[in-house]
Structures are given as C-alpha cells and as structure tokens.
Coordinates of C-alpha atoms in Angstrom, one line a residue:
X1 CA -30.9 52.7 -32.5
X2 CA -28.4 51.7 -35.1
X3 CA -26.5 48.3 -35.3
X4 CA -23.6 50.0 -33.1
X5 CA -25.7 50.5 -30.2
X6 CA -25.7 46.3 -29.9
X7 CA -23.3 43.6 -29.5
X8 CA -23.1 39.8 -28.8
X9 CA -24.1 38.4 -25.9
X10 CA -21.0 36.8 -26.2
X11 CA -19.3 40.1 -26.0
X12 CA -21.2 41.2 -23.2
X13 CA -19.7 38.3 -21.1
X14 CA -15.8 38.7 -22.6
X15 CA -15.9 42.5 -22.5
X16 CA -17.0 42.2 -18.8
X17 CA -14.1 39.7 -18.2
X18 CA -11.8 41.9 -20.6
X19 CA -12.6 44.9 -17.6
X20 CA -11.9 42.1 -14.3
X21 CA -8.3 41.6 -16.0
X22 CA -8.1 38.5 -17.7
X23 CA -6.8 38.4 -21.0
X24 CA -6.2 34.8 -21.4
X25 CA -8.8 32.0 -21.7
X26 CA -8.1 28.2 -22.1
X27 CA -9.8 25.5 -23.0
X28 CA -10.9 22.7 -25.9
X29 CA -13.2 24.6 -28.5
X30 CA -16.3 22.5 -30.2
X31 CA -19.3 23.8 -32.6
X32 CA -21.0 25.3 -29.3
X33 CA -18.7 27.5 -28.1
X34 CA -17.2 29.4 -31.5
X35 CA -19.0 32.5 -30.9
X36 CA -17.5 32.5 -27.7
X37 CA -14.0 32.3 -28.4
X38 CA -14.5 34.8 -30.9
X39 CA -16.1 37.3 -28.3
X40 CA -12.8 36.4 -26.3
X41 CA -10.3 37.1 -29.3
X42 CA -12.3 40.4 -29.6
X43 CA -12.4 41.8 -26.6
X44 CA -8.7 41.0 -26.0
X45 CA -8.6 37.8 -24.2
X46 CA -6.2 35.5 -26.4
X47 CA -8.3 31.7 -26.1
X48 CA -5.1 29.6 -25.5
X49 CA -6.1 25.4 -27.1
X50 CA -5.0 23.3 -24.9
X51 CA -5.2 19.4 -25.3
X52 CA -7.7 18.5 -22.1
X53 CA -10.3 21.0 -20.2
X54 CA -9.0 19.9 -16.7
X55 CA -5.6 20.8 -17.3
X56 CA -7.2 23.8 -18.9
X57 CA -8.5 24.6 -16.0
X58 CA -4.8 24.4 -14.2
X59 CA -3.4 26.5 -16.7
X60 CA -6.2 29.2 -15.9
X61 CA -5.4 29.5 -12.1
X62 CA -1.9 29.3 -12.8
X63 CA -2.7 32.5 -14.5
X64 CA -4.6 33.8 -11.7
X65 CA -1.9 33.3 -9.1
X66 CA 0.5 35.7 -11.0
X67 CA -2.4 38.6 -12.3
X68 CA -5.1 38.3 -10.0
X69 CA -7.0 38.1 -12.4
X70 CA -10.3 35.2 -12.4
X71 CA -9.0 32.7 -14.7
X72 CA -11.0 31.6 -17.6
X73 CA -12.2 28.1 -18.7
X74 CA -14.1 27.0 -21.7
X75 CA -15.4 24.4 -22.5
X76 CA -17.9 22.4 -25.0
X77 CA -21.2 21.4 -24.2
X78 CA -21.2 17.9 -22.7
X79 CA -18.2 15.9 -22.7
X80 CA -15.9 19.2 -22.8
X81 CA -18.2 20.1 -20.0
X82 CA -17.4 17.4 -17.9
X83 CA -14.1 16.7 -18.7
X84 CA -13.3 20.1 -16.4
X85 CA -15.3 18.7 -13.4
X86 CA -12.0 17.8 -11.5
X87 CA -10.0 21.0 -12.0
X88 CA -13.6 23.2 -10.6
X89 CA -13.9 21.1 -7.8
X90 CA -10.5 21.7 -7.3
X91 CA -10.8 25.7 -7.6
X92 CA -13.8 25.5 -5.5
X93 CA -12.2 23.6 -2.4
X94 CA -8.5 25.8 -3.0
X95 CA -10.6 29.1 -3.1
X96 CA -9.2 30.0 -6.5
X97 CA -11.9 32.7 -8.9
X98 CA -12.4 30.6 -12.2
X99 CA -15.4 31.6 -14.3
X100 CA -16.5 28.3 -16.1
X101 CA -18.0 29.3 -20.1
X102 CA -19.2 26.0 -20.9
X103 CA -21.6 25.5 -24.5
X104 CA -25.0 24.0 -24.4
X105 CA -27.5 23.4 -26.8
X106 CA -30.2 25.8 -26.7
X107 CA -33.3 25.5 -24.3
X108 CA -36.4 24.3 -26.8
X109 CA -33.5 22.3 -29.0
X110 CA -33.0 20.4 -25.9
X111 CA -36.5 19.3 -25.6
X112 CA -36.1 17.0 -28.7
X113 CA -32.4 16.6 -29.2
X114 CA -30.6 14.4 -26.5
X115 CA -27.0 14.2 -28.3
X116 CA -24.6 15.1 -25.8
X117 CA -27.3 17.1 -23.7
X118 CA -27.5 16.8 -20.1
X119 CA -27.9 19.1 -17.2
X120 CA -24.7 20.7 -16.8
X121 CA -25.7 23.0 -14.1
X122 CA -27.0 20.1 -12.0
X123 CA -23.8 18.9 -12.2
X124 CA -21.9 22.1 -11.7
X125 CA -24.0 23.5 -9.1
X126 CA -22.4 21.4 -6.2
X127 CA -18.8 22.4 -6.7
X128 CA -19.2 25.9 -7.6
X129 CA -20.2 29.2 -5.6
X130 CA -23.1 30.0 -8.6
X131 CA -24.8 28.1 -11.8
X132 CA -25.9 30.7 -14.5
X133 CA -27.7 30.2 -17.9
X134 CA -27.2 33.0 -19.9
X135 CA -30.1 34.9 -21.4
X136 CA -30.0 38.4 -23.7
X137 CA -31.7 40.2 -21.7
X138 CA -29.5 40.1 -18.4
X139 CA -26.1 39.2 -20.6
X140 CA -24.2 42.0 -18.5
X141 CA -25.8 41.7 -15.6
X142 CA -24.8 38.0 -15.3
X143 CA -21.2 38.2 -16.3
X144 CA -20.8 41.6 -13.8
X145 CA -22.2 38.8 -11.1
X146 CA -20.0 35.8 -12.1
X147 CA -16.9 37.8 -11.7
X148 CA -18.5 39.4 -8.3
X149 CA -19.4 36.2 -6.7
X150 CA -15.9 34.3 -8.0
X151 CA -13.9 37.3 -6.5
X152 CA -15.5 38.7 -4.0
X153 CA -15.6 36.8 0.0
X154 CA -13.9 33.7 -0.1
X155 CA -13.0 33.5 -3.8
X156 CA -14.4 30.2 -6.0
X157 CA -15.7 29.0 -9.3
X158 CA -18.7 30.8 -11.0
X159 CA -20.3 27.9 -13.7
X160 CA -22.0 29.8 -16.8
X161 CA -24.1 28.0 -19.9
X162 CA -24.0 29.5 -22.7
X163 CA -26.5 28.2 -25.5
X164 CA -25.6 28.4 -28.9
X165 CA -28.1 31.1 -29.9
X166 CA -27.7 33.1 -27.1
X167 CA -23.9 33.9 -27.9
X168 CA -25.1 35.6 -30.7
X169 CA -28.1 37.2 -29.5
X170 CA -27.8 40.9 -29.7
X171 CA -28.1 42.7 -26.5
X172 CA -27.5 46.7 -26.0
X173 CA -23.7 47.3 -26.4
X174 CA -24.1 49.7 -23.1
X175 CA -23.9 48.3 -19.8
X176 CA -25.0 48.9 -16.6
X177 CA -22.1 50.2 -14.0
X178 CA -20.5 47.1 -12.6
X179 CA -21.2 46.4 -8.6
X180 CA -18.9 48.2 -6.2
X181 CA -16.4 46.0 -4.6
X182 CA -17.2 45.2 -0.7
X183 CA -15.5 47.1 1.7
X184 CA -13.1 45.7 3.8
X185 CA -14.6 44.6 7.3
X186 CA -12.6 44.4 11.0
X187 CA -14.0 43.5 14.4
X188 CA -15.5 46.0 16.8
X189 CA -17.6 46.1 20.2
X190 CA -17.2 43.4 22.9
X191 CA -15.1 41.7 20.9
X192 CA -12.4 43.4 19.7
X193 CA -11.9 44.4 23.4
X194 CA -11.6 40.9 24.4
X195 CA -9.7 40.3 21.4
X196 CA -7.0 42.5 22.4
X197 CA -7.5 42.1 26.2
X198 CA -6.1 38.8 25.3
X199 CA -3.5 39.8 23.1
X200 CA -1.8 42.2 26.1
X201 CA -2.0 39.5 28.4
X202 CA -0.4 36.3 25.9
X203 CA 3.4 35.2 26.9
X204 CA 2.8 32.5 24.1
X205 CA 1.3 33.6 20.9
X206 CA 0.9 31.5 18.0
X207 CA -0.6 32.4 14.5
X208 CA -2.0 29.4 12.0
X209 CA -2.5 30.9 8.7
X210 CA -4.3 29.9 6.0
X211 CA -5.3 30.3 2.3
X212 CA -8.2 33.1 3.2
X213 CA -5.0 35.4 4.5
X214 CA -3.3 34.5 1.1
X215 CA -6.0 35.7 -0.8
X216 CA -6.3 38.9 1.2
X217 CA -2.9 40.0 0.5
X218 CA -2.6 40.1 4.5
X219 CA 1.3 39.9 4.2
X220 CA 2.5 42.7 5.2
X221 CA -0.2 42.9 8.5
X222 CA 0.6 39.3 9.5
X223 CA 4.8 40.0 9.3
X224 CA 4.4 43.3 11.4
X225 CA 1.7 41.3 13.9
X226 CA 4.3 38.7 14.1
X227 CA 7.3 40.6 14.7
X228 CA 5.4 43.2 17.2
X229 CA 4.7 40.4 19.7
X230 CA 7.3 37.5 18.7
X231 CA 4.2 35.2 18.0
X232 CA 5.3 32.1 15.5
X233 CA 3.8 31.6 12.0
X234 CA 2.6 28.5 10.8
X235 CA 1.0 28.4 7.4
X236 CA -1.0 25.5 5.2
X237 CA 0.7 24.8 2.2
X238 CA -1.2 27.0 0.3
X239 CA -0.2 30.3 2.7
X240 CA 3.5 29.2 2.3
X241 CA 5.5 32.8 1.7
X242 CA 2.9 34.9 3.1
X243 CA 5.6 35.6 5.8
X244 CA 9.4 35.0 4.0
X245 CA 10.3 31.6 5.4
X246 CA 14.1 33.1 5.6
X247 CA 12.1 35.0 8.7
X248 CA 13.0 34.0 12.2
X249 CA 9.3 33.3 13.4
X250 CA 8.2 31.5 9.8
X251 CA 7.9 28.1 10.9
X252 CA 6.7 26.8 7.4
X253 CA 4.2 25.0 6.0
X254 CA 2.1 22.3 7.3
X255 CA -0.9 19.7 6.2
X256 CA 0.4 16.5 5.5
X257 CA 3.4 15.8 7.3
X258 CA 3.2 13.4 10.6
X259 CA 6.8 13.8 10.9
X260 CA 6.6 18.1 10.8
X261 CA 4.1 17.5 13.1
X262 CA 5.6 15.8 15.4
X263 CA 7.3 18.9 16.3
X264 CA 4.5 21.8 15.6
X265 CA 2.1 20.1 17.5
X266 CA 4.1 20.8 20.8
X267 CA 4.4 23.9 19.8
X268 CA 0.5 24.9 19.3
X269 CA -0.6 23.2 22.4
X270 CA 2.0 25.1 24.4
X271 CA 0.3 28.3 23.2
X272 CA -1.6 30.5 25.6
X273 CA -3.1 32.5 22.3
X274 CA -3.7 30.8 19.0
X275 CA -4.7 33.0 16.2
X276 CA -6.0 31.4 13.0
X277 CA -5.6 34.0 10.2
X278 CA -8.1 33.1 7.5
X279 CA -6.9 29.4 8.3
X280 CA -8.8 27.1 6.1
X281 CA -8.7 23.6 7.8
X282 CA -9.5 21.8 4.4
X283 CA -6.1 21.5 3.5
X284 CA -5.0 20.0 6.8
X285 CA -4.7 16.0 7.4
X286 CA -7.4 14.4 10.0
X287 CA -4.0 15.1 12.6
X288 CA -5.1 18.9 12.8
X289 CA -8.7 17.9 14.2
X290 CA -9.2 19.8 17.1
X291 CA -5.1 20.5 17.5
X292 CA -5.9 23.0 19.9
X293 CA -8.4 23.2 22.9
X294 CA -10.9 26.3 23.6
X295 CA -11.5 25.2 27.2
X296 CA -8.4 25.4 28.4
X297 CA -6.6 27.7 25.1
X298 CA -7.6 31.5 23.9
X299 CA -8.4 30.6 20.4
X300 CA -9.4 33.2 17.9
X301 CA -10.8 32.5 14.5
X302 CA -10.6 34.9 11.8
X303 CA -12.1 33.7 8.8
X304 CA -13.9 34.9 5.7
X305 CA -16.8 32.7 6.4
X306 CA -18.4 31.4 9.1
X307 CA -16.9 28.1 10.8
X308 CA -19.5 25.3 9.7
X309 CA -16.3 22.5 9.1
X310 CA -15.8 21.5 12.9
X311 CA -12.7 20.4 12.4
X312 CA -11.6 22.8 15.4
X313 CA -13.5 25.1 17.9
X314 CA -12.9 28.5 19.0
X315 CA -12.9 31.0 21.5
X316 CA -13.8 33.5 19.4
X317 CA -15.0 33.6 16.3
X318 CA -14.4 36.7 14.2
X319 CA -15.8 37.1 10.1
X320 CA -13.8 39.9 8.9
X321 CA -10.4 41.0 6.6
X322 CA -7.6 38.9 8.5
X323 CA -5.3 42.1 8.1
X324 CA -7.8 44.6 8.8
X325 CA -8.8 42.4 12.0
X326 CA -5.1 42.3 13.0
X327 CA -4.2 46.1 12.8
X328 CA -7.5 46.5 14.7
X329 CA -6.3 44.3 17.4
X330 CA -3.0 45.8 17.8
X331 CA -4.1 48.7 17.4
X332 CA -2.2 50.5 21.1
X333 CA -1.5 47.3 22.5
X334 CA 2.2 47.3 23.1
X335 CA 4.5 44.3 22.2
X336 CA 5.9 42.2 25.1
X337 CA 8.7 39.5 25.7
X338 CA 7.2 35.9 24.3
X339 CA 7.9 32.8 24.8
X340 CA 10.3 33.1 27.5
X341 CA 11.9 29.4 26.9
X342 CA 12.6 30.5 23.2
X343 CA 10.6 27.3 22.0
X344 CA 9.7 28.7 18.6
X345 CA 13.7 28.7 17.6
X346 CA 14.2 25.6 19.3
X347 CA 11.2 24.1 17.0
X348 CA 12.5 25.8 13.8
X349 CA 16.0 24.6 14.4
X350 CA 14.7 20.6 14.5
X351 CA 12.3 21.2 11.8
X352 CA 15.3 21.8 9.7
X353 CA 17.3 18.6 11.3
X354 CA 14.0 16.7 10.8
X355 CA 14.2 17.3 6.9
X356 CA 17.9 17.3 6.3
X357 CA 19.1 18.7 3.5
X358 CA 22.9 16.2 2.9
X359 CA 21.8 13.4 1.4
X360 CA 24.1 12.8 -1.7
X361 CA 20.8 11.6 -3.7
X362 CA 17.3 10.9 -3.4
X363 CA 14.0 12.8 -3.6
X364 CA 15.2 15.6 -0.4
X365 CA 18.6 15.9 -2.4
X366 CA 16.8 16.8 -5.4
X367 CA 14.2 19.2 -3.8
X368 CA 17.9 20.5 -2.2
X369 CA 19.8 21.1 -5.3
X370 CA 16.7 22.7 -6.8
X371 CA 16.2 25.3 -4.2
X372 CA 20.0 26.2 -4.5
X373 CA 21.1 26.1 -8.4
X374 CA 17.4 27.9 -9.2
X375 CA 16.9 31.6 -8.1
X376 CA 15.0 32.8 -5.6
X377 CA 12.2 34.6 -7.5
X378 CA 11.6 31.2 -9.1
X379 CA 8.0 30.2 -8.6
X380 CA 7.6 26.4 -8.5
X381 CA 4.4 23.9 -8.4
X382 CA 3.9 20.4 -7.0
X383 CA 1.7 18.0 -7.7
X384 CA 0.1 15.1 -5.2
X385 CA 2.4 12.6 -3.8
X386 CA 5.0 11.9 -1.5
X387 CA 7.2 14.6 -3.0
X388 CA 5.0 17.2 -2.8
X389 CA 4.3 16.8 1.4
X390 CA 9.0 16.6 1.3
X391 CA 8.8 20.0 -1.3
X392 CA 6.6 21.7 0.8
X393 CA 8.7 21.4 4.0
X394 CA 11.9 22.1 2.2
X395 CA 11.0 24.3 -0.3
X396 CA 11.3 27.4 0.9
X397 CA 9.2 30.4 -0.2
X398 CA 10.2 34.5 -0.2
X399 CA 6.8 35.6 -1.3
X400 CA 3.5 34.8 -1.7
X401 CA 2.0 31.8 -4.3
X402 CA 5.9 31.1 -4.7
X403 CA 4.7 27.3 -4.7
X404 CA 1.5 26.4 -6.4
X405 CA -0.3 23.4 -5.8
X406 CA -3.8 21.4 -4.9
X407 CA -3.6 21.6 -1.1
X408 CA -7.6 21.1 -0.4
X409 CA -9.0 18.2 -2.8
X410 CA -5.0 17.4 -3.6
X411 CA -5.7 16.5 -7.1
X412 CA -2.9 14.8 -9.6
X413 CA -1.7 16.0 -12.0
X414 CA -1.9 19.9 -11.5
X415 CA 1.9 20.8 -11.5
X416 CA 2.8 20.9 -15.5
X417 CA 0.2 23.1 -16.0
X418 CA 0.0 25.3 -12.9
X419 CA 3.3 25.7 -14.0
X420 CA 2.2 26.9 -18.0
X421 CA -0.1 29.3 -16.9
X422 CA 2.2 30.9 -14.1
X423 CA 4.9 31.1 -17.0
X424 CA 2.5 32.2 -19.7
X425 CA 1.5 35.1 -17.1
X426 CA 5.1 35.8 -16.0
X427 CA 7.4 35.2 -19.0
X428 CA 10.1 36.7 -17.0
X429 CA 10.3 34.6 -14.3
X430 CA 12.3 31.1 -13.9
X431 CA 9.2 28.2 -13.2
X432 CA 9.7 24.7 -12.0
X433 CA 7.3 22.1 -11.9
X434 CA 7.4 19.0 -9.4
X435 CA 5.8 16.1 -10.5
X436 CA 5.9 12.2 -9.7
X437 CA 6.0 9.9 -13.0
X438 CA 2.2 8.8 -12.6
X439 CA 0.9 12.6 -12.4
X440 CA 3.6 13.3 -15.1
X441 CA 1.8 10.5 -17.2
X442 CA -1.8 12.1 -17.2
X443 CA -1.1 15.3 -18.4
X444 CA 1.8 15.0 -20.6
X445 CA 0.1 15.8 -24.2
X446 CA 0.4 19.3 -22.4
X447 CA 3.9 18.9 -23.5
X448 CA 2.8 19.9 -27.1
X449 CA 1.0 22.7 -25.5
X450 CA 3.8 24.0 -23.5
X451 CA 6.1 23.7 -27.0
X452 CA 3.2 25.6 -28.9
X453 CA 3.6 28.6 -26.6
X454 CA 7.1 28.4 -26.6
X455 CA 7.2 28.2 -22.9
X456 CA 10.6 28.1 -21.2
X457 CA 9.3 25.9 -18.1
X458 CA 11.0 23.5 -16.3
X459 CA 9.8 20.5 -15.5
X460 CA 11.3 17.8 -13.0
X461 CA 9.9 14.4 -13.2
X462 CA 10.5 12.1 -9.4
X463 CA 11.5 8.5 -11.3
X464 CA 10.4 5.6 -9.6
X465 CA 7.8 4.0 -11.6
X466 CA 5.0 3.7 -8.5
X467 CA 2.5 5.4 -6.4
X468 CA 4.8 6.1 -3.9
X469 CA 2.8 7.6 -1.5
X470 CA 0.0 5.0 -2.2
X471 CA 2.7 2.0 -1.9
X472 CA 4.0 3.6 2.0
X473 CA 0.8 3.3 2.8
X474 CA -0.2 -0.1 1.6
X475 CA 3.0 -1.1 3.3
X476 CA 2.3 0.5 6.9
X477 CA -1.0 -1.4 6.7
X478 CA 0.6 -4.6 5.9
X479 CA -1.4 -5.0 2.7
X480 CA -0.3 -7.2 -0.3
X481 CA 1.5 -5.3 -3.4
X482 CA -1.3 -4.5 -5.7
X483 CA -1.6 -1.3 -7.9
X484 CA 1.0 1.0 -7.1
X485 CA 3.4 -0.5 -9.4
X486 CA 3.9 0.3 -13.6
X487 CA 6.5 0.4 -15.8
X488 CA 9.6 2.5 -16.0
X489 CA 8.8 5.0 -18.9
X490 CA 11.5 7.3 -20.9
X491 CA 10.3 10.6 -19.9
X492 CA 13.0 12.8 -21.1
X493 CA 12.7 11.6 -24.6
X494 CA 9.1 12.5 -24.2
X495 CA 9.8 16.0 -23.7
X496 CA 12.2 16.2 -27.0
X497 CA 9.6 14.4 -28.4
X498 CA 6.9 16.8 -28.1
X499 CA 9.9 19.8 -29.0
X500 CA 11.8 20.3 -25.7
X501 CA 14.7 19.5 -24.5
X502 CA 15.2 16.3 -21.9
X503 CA 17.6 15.2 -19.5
X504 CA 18.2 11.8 -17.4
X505 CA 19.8 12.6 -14.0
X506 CA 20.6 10.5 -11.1
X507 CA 23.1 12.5 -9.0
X508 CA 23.3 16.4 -7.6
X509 CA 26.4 17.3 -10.3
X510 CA 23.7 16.1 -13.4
X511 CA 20.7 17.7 -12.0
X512 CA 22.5 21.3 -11.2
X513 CA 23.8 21.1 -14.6
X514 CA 20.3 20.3 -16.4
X515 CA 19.0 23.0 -14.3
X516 CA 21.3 25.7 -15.4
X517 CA 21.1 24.8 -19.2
X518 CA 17.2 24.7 -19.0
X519 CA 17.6 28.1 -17.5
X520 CA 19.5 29.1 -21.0
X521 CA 17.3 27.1 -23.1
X522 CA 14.8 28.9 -25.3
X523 CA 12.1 25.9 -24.8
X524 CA 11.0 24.0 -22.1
X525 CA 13.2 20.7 -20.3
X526 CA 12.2 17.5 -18.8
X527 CA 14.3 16.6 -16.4
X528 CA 13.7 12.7 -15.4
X529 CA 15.5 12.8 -11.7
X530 CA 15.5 8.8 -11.1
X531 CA 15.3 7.4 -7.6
X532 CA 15.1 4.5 -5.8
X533 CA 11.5 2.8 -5.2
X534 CA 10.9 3.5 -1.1
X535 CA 13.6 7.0 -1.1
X536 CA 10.2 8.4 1.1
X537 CA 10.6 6.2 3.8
X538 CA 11.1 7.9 7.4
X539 CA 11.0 11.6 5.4
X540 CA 7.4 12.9 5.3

C-alpha cells in the first residue's frame, strides 16, 4: 500500500461529516484540536472562530435549521470542553443533531499529566444520545455512527474525544459503506383500525403538534389531515409554521403563555379526538400536565419514542413517522362536518384580541411593527424572557423553523447566534434576532464575530435594564426586589463599536425606519428598542 491508500483519522471523521452535508464547523481552537480543524478545512468544512463554545454551539444549529445538515462543534480539551455544556444540553432537550469534536489528551499521557484532564465523556454522556473516543482502527466507523445516531429517531447531540495522537493517526483512506438510513414506519394491525375507527366517528378533532413532526418534515401531511376533517392545529413553539399560521385552522403556538391558555385549554378539553403529532411535552409549562383525559377523551400519541415523561396519558400510543401514521389513518376515511359550534374560529378570533396588536409602543408594538416592515420569508429567533413567550404568540410563521429558539431547556442567550448561523447558511434571506438586554449582554463579543463574517443580521435588543420575566414573578409572589435589576447599558453604540451599525428607538416611526435601513445595510444593526420596566404586565 502506498501513502495514498491512508489518511488522518482526523480526515476520516471530517470527510464522513463532509458526505452528511455540513460544510461549516464552529468553535474556539486550542493546541488539541489543530489537526482537527485542519481535517475540517480539508475536507471542505470552513471551521468558523467564534469567541465562546456555547454560542458556538448556537451558531451550529442555526446552521442546521436552514441545511439540515448535523451542525458541528469544536472544542478544546477541558475548559473549551466544558464551556459548550449549556448549548448540548440544549440540543439534546430541543432535538437538534450536533456532533460534539472536543480535544483530549491522549489515553497513557493522561495517566501522569492532570493539566486540564478530566473525564469529558462522564460529563457528556448524560446530555447527549452517545459518548465516543476515537481510536484508528474504527475512525470511520465511529464518525458513520455519530452522524447515524444524531440524525436518525429523534435527532440529538453525538459527543466525540478526540486525542491528540489519534487525529493524526493514519488509518486506510477507504471506508466502509455508510449505514442505510431507517425506513420510515406507520401503524398497522389492531391499531390502525381503531385509529381510524375513531377518526370516522370524531365531530371534534384536535391535533397538538410538536417538535418530532418538525423534524419529520410532516408539513404537508399534517395541512392535508387538518384540512380533510377541519381538526384545529396547535403547535409548541418549536412546531410554529409547520402549518402557515395565515391558515384558518393554525391556532399557533403554545408553552408558556397562561394568558393563550386560557383560551386553548377550552378548546382541547372540548375535543372528542386529540391527536399529538410527534408532540414533545418538554417544551410545555407544568399547565399542559395531563391537559387532556384518556378516560373520558380518544387520545392518540404519535411519537418518535416511547412516552416515558408522564406529563400526559394516552389512549393510544403509536411509535412511528407522524406523516406516514397520518396518511395511514386517512387512508379511505372520508372527511366530515367538525365542530358544529365553529369553536376553533371563535378561539382563533380571541387569541388575536388576547394579544392585540394597537398599542402605540411597548414590547407587543414592537413585535407588531417588526412582523409588518420585515418580509415574510424573514426567519427570526428569540431568546428566554418575557418577549420571547409575547413573540411567539404574535409572531407569525409561513413555514417551518421560521422562528428559532430554546423552547425545551429555554436557555439565554441563544438568539444572536441562532440568528449568525441561520444567516451564515442563508445569506439571502432577511434574519432578526429578539433578545432582552441581559441575554443581549452574555453573548455580545459575538458582535465581532458577526462583523468578521460580514453578516447582514438584525438584531433588536427589548431595553429595560431587568429580568423582566424574573421581576413578574418575584412580584406575583410578593417577594422583595432583589436581582432582577442592573444598569441601563448603551447597546447600540456596542454594535458600531464592534463594526455595525446601531440605532436607539422608542416609537413605531423610528423602529420601522431602522428596520428598513438595516435591510439596505451591508453589515449587521443593533437596534436598542427601549421600553418601560413592567410593559409585560397582563400580556403573556
């Protein structure tokens, strides 16, 4: 064999990658991990520096949302390692494919070296579907596995070490044929018949999609399945635009917001068929426990994986494809008149009067002015906070992943750079980023980031110098003032500070204005919209 016949191990993992799609990488390079940004660069994947791992991290599945694609973090062996815990844990709850490349000092080293060594898969191992440390000899079988198991069932983070020496191990440059993907699966038997014994005989239908359906591409099935028997859709945050919210029977998004509750939960309980689509009850508030009752409600569960949560029971419990399952249900069962007191428009119709959209300023103004002055192929991202549970509700989405946030662990600071990655992935497309001034605060070095990839994002920044979510709550518990509070900071100078452009605005006029010069702008904006400390009160 000559030296062509081997490669890297290193290039065994990024050539694998290279072949699932990605071709971007991000991350916070040490000594550890050269070889492996190398391996990246060479096989095509362009390693993108950014200035912390977990908003690395973001920037990856910001990626993923617009390819497909796993998205890519690297990291250095120890601190770099850990500084990314946040942004798995995330990926692991949300269901997002992230393939983890952190560095580690090599095996026997280890032994008598303790500088910045510690047992990174012991720590990984919880919040991720797999914990691999490379070795030569099964290089390509271990990276054709990492991308299997992040991608394949219900999608999640895939952690791999990779020592020093074994990046540049040589291994055979040939590689075994990857696995063939699973075959999509649909109910049969006993079931399906009672499945769609049920379906013929429902006046009240009522699907609750989730973030499994999202990731299924299940669309198109759920629109038709809606629209064939005039059942109502409600989706988590994370489904939002699965079915275009301009649609009749789109009742939006919900999770977080007692006062959208107030008028689903009617609504569900009324039901004489609930379907959950590859509903995912992590991203719903304790509210949602049990919203619905199997012993006196048809309740089918379609789900990727088995129900082990118990935040709700079911009827029946189906672990298939949520669109496969739902052409096989309808499958000769003819559509019927639903809902014979119209109830689902009625609940649409005060969902909209619940979250009004007149105010002359204030946090739903601003979420207003946005949705109108930006187009609507713009893809936006929240962050955590009282704005993101007012955005999701008002925000309204035509497509799938047209808003982008942490809906299951609800993390801060997420938004700038979901928001870089879904840009960097679709350069053509106008993105907005929602975030609160604290969440704004932790990842703002990003800024540089954003100006080094001459990003034309926008970001808008809520101004009101607290926790507001935090402080409503401390307030509805009758607690003293203490931690919520911090001073009022200049963010739009921070955005021309780092090589953007940045705006104050405190009505509708300045804020449509900003928005349409950002949209001209060849670099990014900061738009600081200010508002008044307790703007959230009676809204979410």
């Amino acid at each position: 064999m000559t030296n062509s016949d081997f490669i890297r191990a290193a290039d065994a993992l990024a050539q694998r990658l290279y072949a699932a799609g990605c071709r971007h990488a991000f991350g916070m390079p040490g000594g550890e991990v050269l070889t492996l940004v190398d391996a990246l660069e060479a096989a095509g994947i362009t390693f993108v520096l950014a200035k912390h791992e977990n908003a690395a991290a973001f920037m990856a599945e910001g990626v993923y949302h617009r390819t497909g694609a796993p998205g890519i973090l690297v990291a250095t062996v120890g601190p770099g390692a850990l500084n990314g815990v946040n942004a798995v844990a995330n990926a692991h709850q949300d269901r997002v494919p992230l393939i983890v490349l952190a560095g580690a000092v090599d095996a026997d080293e280890a032994q008598t070296y303790t500088h910045q060594v510690l047992d990174q898969q012991a720590v990984f191992r919880p919040i991720t579907k797999a914990s691999f440390a490379l070795v030569p000899g099964a290089a390509h079988v271990i990276a054709d596995k990492a991308v299997a198991i992040a991608t394949e069932g219900r999608p999640g983070p895939v952690h791999i070490d990779v020592p020093i020496s074994v990046a540049d191990a040589q291994v055979p440059a040939a590689a075994p044929p990857a696995r063939a993907h699973a075959a999509r699966t649909a109910p049969a038997g006993d079931d399906l018949k009672t499945a769609r014994r049920w379906l013929a005989e429902a006046t009240r239908p009522l699907l609750v999609v989730g973030v499994d359906a999202m990731n299924e591409q299940s669309g198109d099935a759920l629109t038709a399945f809606a629209e064939k028997y005039g059942a109502p859709v409600v989706t988590t945050y994370k489904a939002k635009g699965l079915i275009s919210e301009d649609h009749p029977l789109a009742l939006g998004g919900a999770g977080l917001s007692p006062l959208a509750d107030r008028h689903l939960m009617p609504l569900v309980q009324a039901a004489d068929l609930i379907i959950c689509v590859g509903y995912d009850p992590i991203e719903m508030r304790t509210g949602w426990r049990d919203a619905w009752l199997p012993d006196r409600q048809r309740v089918i569960d379609i789900t990727a994986e088995p129900n082990h949560h118990y935040m709700h029971q079911s009827t029946l419990n189906i672990i298939a494809h949520s669109a496969a399952s739902l052409v096989a249900m309808s499958d000769g069962i003819s559509g019927q008149a639903t809902w014979p007191d119209d109830a689902p428009t009625k609940t649409k119709a005060a969902l909209s009067e619940a979250f009004p959209r007149t105010d002359n300023w204030g946090p739903a103004a601003i979420i207003d002015c946005c949705r109108e002055t930006l187009p609507p192929d713009t893809i936006a991202t929240a962050d955590s906070g009282a704005h993101r549970i007012l955005l999701s509700q008002m925000w309204q989405c035509y497509e799938p992943r047209g808003l982008l946030q942490s809906s299951a662990l609800c993390t801060m600071g997420c938004a700038v750079p979901l928001a870089m990655g879904a840009k960097l992935a679709a350069p053509d497309r106008p993105v907005v980023s929602f975030s609160g001034d604290a969440g704004f605060l932790m990842v703002a070095g990003e800024l540089a980031t954003a100006a080094e990839l001459g990003l034309r994002t926008v970001f808008v920044v809520f101004v009101d110098a607290s926790l507001s979510l935090i402080e409503l709550k401390q307030r509805s518990r009758q607690l003293r003032n203490a931690g919520v509070d911090f001073a009022t900071h200049d963010f739009a100078a921070m955005g021309r500070a780092f090589g953007g452009a940045g705006v104050d605005v405190r009505s509708r006029d300045d804020l449509s204005a900003a928005l349409q010069n950002a949209l001209s702008a060849d670099t990014f904006t900061v738009i600081a919209a200010h508002i008044e400390r307790g703007a959230y009160d009676g809204r979410i």
